[in-house]
Tab-separated table of C-alpha atoms and ligand atoms in Angstrom:
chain	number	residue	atom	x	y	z
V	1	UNK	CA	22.242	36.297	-49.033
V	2	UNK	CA	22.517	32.757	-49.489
V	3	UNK	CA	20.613	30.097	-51.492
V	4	UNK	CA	18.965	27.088	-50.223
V	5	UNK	CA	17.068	24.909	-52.958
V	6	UNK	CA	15.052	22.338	-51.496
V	7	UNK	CA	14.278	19.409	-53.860
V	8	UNK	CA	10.991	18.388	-53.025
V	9	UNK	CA	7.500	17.866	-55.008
V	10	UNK	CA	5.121	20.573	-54.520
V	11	UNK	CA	1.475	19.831	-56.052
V	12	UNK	CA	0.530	22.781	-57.990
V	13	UNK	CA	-2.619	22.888	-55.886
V	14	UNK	CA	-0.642	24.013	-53.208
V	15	UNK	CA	2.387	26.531	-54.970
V	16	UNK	CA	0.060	29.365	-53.410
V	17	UNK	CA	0.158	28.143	-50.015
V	18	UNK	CA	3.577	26.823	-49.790
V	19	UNK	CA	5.091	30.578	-51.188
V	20	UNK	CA	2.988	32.314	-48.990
V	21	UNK	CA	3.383	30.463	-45.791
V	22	UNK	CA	7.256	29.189	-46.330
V	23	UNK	CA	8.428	32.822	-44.262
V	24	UNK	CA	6.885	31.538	-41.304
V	25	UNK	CA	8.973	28.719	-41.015
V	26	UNK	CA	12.125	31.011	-40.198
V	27	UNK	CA	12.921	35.189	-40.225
V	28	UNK	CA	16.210	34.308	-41.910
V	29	UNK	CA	14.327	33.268	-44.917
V	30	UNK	CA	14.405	36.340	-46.986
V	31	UNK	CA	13.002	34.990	-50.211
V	32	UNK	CA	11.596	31.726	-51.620
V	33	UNK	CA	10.004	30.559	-55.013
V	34	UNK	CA	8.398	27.479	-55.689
V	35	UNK	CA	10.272	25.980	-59.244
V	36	UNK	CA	7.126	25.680	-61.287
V	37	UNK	CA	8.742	25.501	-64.684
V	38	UNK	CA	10.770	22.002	-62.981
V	39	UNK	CA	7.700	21.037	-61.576
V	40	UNK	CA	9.076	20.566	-58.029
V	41	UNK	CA	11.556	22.259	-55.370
V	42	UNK	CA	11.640	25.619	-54.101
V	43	UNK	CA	14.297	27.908	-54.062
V	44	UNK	CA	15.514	29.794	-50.924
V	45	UNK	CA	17.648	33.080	-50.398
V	46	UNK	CA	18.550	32.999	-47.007
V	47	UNK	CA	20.217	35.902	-44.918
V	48	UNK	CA	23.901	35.267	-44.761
V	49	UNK	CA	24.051	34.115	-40.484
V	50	UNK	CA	21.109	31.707	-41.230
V	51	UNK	CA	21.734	28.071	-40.572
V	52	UNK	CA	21.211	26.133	-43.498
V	53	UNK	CA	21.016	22.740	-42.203
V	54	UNK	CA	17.921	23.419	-39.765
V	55	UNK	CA	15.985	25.665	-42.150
V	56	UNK	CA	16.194	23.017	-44.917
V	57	UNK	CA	14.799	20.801	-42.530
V	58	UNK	CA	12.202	22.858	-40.770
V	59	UNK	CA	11.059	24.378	-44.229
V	60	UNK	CA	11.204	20.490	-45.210
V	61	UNK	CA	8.663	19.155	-42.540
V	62	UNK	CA	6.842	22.268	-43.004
V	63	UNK	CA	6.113	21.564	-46.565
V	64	UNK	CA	5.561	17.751	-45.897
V	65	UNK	CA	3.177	18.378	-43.446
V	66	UNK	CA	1.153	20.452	-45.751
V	67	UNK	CA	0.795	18.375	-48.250
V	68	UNK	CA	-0.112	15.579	-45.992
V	69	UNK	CA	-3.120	17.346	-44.590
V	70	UNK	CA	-4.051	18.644	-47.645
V	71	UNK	CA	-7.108	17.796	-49.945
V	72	UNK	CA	-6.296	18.141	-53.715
V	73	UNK	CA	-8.881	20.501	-55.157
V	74	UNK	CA	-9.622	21.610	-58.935
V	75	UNK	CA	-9.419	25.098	-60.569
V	76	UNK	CA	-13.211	26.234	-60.227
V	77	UNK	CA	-13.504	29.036	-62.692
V	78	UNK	CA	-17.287	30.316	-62.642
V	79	UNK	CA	-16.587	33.076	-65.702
V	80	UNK	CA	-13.980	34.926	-67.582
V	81	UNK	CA	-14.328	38.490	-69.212
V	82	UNK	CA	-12.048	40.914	-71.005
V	83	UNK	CA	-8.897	40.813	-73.069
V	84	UNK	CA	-5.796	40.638	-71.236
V	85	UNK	CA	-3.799	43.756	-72.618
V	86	UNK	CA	0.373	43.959	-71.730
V	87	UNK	CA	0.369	45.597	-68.308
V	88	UNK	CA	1.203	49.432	-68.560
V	89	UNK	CA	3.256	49.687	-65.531
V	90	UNK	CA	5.173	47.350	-63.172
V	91	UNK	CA	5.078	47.572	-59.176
V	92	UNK	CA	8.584	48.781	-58.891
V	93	UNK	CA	7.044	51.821	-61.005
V	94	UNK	CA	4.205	52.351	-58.870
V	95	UNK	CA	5.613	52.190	-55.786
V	96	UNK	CA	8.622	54.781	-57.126
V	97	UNK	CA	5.515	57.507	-58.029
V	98	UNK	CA	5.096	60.806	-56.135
V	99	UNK	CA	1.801	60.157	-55.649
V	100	UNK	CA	2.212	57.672	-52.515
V	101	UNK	CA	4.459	57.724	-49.639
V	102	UNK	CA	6.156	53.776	-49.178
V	103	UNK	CA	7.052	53.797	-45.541
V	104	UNK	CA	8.356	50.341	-45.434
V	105	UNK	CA	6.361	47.823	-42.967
V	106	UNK	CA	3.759	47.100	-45.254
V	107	UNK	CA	2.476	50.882	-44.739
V	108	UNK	CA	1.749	53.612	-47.505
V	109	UNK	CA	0.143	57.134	-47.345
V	110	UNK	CA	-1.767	58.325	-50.511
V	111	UNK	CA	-1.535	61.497	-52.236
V	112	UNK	CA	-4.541	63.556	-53.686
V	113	UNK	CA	-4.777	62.109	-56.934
V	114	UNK	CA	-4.603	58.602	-55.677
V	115	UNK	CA	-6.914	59.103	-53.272
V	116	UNK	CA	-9.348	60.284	-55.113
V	117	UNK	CA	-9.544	57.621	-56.731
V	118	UNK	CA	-9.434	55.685	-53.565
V	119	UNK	CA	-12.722	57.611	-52.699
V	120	UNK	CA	-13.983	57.059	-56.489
V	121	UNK	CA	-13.889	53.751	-55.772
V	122	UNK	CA	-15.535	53.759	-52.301
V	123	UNK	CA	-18.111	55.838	-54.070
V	124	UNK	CA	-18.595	52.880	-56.319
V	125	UNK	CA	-19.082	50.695	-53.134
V	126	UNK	CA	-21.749	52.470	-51.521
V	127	UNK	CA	-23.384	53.195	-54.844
V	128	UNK	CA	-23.709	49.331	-54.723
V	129	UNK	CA	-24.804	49.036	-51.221
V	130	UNK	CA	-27.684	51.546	-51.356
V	131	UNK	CA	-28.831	49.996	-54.661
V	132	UNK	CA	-29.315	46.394	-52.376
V	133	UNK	CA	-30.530	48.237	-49.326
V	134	UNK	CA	-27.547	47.108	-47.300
V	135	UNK	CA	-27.448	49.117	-43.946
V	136	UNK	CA	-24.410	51.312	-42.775
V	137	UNK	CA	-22.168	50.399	-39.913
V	138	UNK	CA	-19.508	52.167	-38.058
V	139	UNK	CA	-17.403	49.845	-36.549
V	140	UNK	CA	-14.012	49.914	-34.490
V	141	UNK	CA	-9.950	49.173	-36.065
V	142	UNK	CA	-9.125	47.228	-33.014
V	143	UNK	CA	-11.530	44.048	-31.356
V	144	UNK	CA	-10.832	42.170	-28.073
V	145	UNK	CA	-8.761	38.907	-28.181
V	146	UNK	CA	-12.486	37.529	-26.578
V	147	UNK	CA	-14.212	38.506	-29.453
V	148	UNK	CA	-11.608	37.330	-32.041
V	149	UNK	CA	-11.767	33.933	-30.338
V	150	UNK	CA	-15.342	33.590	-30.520
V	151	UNK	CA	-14.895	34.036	-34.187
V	152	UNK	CA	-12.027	31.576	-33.927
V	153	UNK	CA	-10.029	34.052	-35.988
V	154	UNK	CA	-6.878	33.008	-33.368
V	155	UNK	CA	-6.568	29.470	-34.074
V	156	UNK	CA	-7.047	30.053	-37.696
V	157	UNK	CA	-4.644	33.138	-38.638
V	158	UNK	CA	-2.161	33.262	-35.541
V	159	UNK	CA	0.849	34.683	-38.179
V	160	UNK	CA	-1.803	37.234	-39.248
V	161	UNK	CA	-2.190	38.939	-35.542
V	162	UNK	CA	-1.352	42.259	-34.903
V	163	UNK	CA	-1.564	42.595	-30.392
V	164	UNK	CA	-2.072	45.670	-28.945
V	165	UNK	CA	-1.123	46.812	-25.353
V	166	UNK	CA	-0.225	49.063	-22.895
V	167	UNK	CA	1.507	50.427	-20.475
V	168	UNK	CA	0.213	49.251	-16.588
V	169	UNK	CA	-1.537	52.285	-14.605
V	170	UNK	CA	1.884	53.408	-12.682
V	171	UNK	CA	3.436	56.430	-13.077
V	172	UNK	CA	6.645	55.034	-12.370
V	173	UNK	CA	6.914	52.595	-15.270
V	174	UNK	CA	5.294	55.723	-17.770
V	175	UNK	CA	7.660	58.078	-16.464
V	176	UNK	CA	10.767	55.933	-17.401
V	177	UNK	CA	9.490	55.433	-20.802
V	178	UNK	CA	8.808	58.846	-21.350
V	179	UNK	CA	12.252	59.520	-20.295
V	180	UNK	CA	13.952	57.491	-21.627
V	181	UNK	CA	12.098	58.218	-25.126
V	182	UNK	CA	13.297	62.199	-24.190
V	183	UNK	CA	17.095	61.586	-24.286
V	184	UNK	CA	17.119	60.269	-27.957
V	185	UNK	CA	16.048	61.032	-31.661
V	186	UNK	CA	16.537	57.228	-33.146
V	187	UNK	CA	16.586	53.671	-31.127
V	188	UNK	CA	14.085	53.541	-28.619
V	189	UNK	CA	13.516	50.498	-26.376
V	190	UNK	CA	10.139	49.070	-27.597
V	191	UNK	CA	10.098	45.764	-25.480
V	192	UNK	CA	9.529	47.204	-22.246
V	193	UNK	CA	9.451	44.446	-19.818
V	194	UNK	CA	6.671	42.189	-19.842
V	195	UNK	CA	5.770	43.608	-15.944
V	196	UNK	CA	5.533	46.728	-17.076
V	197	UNK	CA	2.941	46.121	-19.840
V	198	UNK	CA	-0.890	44.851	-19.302
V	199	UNK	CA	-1.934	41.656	-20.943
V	200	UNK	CA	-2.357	41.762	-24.737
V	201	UNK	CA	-6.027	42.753	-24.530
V	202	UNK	CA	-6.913	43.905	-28.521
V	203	UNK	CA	-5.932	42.820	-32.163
V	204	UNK	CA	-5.892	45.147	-35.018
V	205	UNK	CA	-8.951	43.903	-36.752
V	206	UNK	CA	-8.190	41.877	-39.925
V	207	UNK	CA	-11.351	42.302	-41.492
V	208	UNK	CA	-14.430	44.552	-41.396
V	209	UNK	CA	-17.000	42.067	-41.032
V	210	UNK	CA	-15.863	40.332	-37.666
V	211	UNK	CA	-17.767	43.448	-35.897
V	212	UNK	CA	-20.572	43.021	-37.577
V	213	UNK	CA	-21.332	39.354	-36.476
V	214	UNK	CA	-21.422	40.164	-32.512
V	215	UNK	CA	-23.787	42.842	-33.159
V	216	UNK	CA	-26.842	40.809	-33.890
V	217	UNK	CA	-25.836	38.947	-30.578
V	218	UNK	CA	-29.139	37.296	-29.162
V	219	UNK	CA	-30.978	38.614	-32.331
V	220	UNK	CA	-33.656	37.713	-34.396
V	221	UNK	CA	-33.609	39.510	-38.158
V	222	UNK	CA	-36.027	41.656	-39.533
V	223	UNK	CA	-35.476	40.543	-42.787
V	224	UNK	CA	-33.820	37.934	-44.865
V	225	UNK	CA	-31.347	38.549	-46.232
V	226	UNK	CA	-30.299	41.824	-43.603
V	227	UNK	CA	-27.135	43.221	-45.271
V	228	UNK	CA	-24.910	45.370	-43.681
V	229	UNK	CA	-21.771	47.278	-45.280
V	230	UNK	CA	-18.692	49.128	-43.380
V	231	UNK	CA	-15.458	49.930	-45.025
V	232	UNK	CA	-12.132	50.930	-42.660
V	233	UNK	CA	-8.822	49.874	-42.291
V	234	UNK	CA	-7.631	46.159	-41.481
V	235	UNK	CA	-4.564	44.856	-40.740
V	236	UNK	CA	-2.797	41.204	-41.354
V	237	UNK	CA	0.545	40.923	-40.528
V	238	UNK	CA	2.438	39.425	-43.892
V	239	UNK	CA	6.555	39.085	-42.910
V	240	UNK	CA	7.903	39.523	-46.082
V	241	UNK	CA	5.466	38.717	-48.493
V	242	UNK	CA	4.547	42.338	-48.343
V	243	UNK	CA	5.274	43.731	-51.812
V	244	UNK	CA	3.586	46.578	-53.726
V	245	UNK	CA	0.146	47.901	-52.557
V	246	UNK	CA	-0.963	45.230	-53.260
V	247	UNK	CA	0.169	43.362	-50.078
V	248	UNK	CA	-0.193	45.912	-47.112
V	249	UNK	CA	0.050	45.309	-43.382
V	250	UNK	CA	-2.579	48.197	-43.225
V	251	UNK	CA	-4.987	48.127	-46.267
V	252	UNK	CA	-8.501	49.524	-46.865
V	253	UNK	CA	-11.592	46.995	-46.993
V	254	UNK	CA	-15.506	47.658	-47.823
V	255	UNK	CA	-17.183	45.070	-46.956
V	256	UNK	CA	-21.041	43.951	-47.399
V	257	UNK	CA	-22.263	41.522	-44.961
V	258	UNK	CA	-25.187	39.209	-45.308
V	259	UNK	CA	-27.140	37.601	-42.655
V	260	UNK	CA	-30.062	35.205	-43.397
V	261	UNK	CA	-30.481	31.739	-44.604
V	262	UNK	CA	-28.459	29.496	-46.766
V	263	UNK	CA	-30.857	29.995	-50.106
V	264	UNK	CA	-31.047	33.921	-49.542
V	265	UNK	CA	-27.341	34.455	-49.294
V	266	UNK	CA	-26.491	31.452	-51.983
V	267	UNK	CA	-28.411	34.291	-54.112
V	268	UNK	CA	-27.099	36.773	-52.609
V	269	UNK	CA	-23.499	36.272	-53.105
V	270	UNK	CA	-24.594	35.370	-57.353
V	271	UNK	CA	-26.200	38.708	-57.445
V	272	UNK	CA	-23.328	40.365	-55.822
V	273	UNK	CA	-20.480	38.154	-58.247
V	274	UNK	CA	-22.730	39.668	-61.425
V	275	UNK	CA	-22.699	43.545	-60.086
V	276	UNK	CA	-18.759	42.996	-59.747
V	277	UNK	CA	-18.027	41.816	-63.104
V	278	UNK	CA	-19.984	45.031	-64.343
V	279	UNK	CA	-18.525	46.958	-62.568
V	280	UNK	CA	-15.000	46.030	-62.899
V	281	UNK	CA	-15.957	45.536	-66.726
V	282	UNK	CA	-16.375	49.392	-66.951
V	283	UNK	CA	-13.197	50.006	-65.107
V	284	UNK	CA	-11.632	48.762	-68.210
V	285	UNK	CA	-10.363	45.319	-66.021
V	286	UNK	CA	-10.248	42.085	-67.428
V	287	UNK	CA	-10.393	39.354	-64.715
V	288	UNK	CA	-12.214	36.116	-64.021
V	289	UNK	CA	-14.531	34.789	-61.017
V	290	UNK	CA	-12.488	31.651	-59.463
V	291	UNK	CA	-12.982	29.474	-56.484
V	292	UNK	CA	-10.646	30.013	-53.916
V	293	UNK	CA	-9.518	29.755	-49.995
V	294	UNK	CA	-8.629	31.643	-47.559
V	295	UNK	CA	-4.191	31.459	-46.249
V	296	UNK	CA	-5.015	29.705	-43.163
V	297	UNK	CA	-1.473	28.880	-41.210
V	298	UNK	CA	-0.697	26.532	-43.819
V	299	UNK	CA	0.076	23.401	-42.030
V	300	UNK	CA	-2.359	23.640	-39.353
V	301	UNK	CA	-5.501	24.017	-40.980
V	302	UNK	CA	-4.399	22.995	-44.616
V	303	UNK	CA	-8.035	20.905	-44.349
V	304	UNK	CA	-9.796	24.025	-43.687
V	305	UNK	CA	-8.375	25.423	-46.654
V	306	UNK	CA	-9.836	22.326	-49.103
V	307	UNK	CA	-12.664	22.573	-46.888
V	308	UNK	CA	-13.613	25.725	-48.222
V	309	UNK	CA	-12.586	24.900	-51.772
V	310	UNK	CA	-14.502	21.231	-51.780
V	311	UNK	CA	-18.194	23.554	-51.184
V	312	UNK	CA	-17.389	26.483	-52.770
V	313	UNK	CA	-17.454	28.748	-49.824
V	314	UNK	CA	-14.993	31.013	-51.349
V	315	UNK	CA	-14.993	33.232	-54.804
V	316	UNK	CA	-12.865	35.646	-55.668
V	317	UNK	CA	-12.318	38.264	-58.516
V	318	UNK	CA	-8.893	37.936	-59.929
V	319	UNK	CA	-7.452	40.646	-62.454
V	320	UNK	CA	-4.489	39.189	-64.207
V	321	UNK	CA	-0.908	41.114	-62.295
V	322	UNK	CA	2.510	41.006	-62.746
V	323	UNK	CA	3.208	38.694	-60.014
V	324	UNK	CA	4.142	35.487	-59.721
V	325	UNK	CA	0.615	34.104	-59.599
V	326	UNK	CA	-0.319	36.013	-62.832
V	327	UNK	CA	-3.343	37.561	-60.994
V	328	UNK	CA	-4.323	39.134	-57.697
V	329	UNK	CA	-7.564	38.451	-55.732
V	330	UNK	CA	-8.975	42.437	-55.580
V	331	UNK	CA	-12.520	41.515	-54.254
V	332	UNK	CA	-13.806	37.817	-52.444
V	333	UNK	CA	-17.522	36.557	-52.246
V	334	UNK	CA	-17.807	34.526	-49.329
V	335	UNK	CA	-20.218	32.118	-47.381
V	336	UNK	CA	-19.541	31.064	-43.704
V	337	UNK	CA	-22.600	28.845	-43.498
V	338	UNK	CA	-23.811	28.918	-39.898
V	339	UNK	CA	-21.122	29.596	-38.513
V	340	UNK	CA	-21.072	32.824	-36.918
V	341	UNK	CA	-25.151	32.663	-36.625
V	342	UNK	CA	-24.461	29.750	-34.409
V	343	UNK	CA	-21.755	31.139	-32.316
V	344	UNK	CA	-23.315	34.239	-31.808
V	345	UNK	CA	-27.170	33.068	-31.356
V	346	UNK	CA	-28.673	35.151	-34.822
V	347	UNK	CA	-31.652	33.707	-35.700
V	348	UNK	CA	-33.874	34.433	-38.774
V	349	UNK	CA	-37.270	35.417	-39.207
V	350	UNK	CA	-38.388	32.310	-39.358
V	351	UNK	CA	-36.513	31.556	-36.492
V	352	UNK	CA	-33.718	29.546	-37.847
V	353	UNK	CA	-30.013	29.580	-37.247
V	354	UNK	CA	-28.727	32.529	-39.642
V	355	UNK	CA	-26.146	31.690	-42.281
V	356	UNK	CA	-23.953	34.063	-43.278
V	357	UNK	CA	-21.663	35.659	-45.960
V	358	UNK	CA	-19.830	38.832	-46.961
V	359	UNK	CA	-18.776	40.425	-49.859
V	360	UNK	CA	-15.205	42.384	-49.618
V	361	UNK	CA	-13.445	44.717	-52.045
V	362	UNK	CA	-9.788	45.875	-51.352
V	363	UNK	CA	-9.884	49.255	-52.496
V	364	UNK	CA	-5.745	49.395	-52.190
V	365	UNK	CA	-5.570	46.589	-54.721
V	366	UNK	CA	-8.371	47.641	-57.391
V	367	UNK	CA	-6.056	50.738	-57.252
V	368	UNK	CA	-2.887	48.527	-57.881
V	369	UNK	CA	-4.896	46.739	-60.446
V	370	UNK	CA	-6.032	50.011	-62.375
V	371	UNK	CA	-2.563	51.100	-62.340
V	372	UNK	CA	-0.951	48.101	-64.045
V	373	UNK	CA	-3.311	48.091	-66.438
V	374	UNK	CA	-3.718	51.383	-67.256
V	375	UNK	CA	-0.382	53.221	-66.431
V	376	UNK	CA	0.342	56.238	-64.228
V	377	UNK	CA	-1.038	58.652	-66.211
V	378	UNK	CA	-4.443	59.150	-65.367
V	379	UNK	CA	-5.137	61.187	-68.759
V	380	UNK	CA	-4.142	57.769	-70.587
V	381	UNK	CA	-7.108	56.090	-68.868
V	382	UNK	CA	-10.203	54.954	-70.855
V	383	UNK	CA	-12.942	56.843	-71.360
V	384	UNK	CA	-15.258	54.632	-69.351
V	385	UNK	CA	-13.027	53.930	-66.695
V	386	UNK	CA	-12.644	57.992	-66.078
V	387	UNK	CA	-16.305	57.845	-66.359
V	388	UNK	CA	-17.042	55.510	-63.622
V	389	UNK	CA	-14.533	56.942	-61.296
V	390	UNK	CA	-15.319	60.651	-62.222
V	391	UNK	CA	-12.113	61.327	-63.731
V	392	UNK	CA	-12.905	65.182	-64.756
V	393	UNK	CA	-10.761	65.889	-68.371
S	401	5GP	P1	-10.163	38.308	-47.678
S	401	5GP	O1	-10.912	38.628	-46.441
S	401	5GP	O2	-10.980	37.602	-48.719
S	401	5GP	O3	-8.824	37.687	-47.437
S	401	5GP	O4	-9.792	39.736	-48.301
S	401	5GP	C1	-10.766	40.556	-48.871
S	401	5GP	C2	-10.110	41.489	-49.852
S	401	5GP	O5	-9.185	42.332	-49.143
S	401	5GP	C3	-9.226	40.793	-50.891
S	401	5GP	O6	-9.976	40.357	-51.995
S	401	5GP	C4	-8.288	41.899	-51.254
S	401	5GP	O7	-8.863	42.770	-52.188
S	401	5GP	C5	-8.087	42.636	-49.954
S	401	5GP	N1	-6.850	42.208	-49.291
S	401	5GP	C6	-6.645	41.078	-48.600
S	401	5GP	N2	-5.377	41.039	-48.134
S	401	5GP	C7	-4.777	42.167	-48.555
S	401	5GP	C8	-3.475	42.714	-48.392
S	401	5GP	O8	-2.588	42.129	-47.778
S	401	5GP	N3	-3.230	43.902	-48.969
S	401	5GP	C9	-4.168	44.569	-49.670
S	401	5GP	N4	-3.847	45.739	-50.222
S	401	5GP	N5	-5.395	44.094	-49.830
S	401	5GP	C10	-5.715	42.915	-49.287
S	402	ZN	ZN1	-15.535	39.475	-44.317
């Protein structure tokens, strides 16, 4: 490895985006830190056969550009709870533990005791959507490129896509991957040529809620607000900012989704803020509510970002973490306006554009969370927190 450090001011505003976003600029950029404690610069470890020169200046523009299309926002903190206690165990320990399976790519496989608490705390979900009425939904792990583009996910989170494809229908081109998969253990050719492969048709869905929208096609609600909740896995592809399970390229989402107007959902979304704080407060997590937005491709939509910070579109719960933020964002409370009621023709009762919102809590990171603050050893957990999750003695 080799370091780069790139003297350049970096509003703080914007230390978030710029860390998150600076591994796009080039694979050969294997680490990178914004210098908070100078105030300015960001410091680089580069792979050793990277070329310096045109990274710095890439990384440079890339960061310029940002800022130029940026809007400066303030910190909107809507409430604070708990005590922030030293954290019990670090992610280096977590991911070292027997009870998961690190398999590199962003990718882990639980084992029974952390995924019970996994289903503890999807327990905990549903508990919370039967006690607002929302309705169940089934919904796929993979949506159309179509689809995704109607809910102009494309534009927005291109470094986020996962494509899927396949091979054409001809035997011929099947047979010779099958083969030559036969003749070895290791290395197999995964970029077939592009001939042999159909167009990329289907994403790995990045969120729960994007099948949810399409489904009221053409409809007019029953009710206001109509709430709908579906949990599965979603996928957002992260380079290298992958770290503990906190940052998977296959993590678990519940999501609630509301559908009605603007006042219903503006309610909505405070109801559904106050239910979190309790119930995070019994897990034994301190944490705050905080305005927020979501990583669009930093310099492209850097405005949509401030967008959705300037009217409060965006909330999440933050538990304090050892990272570099200090926190980590394990549930969001979200309003898309009319958005997706536009796009896809939901009206509501009163036979108005639908606005809507949705509510999502990563169960992989509320399991990080618990585990930093609480330690490894389940016994050592409070006596609440084993309550809530049903923790038997
Ligand atoms: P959002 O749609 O607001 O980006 O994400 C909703 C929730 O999903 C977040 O609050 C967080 O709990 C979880 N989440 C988002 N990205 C990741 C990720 O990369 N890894 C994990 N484990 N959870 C994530
Ligand atoms: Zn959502």
């Amino acid at each position: 490895m080799k370091p780069l450090r790139i003297d350049i001011e970096i509003p703080a505003f914007l230390h978030r985006d710029v860390e998150h976003g600076v591994f796009y600029c080039s694979e050969k950029i294997l680490e990178g830190r914004v210098d908070r404690d100078a105030g300015s610069g960001i410091d680089l470890e580069l792979a050793d056969d990277a070329d310096t020169e045109s990274i710095e200046s890439t990384v440079r523009g890339w960061i310029e550009q940002t800022i130029q299309r940026s809007l400066r926002y303030e910190d909107d903190v809507l409430q604070e709870w708990g005590e922030a206690a030293p954290f019990r165990s670090e992610t280096e320990e977590i991911l070292a533990s027997k009870d998961l399976k690190v398999m590199g790519n962003g990718l882990v496989s639980y084992g029974p005791r952390y995924t019970r608490i996994l289903q503890s705390l999807l327990e905990i979900c549903e508990q919370l959507s039967a006690s607002v009425e929302a309705e169940p939904f089934m919904t796929p792990a993979v949506a159309t490129v179509e689809h995704l583009q109607r809910c102009d996910f494309l534009a927005q989170f291109p470094q986020a896509i996962s494509f899927v494809t396949h091979f054409r229908e001809d035997h011929s081109v099947i047979d010779r991957f099958a083969e030559q998969c036969r003749g070895t253990d290791g290395a197999v050719d995964c970029q077939p040529p592009a001939e042999h492969l159909k167009p990329f048709g289907m994403l790995l869905r990045p969120a729960v809620c994007y099948h949810i929208y399409p489904y009221f096609e053409g409809e007019t609600l029953d009710r206001d607000p109509y709430l709908a909740c579906a949990v599965g896995d979603c996928f957002r592809y992260e380079s290298r900012n992958t770290t503990g399970i906190d940052r998977l390229f296959d993590f678990r989402l519940y999501e609630i989704v509301g559908l009605g107007s603007d006042e219903t959902l503006q309610r909505w979304r405070e109801g559904m803020i106050a239910e979190a704080v309790e119930i995070f407060t019994d897990l034994g997590l301190p944490g705050r509510i905080a305005g927020s937005n979501d990583p669009f491709f930093a310099a492209g939509s850097i405005l949509k970002s401030t967008f959705q910070r300037a009217h409060a579109l965006k909330y999440e719960l933050e538990v304090p973490f050892p990272n570099r933020e200090g926190r980590l964002a394990v549930a969001s409370f979200n309003l898309h306006r009319d958005f997706f009621g536009t796009r896809f023709d939901i009206q509501t009762p009163s036979r108005e554009v639908a606005s809507t919102g949705c509510v999502g809590y990563g169960l992989d990171r509320i399991l990080s969370a618990l585990l930093v603050h609480h330690g490894l050893d389940l016994e050592q957990w409070p006596q609440r927190c084993r309550e809530r999750l049903g923790i038997r003695a």
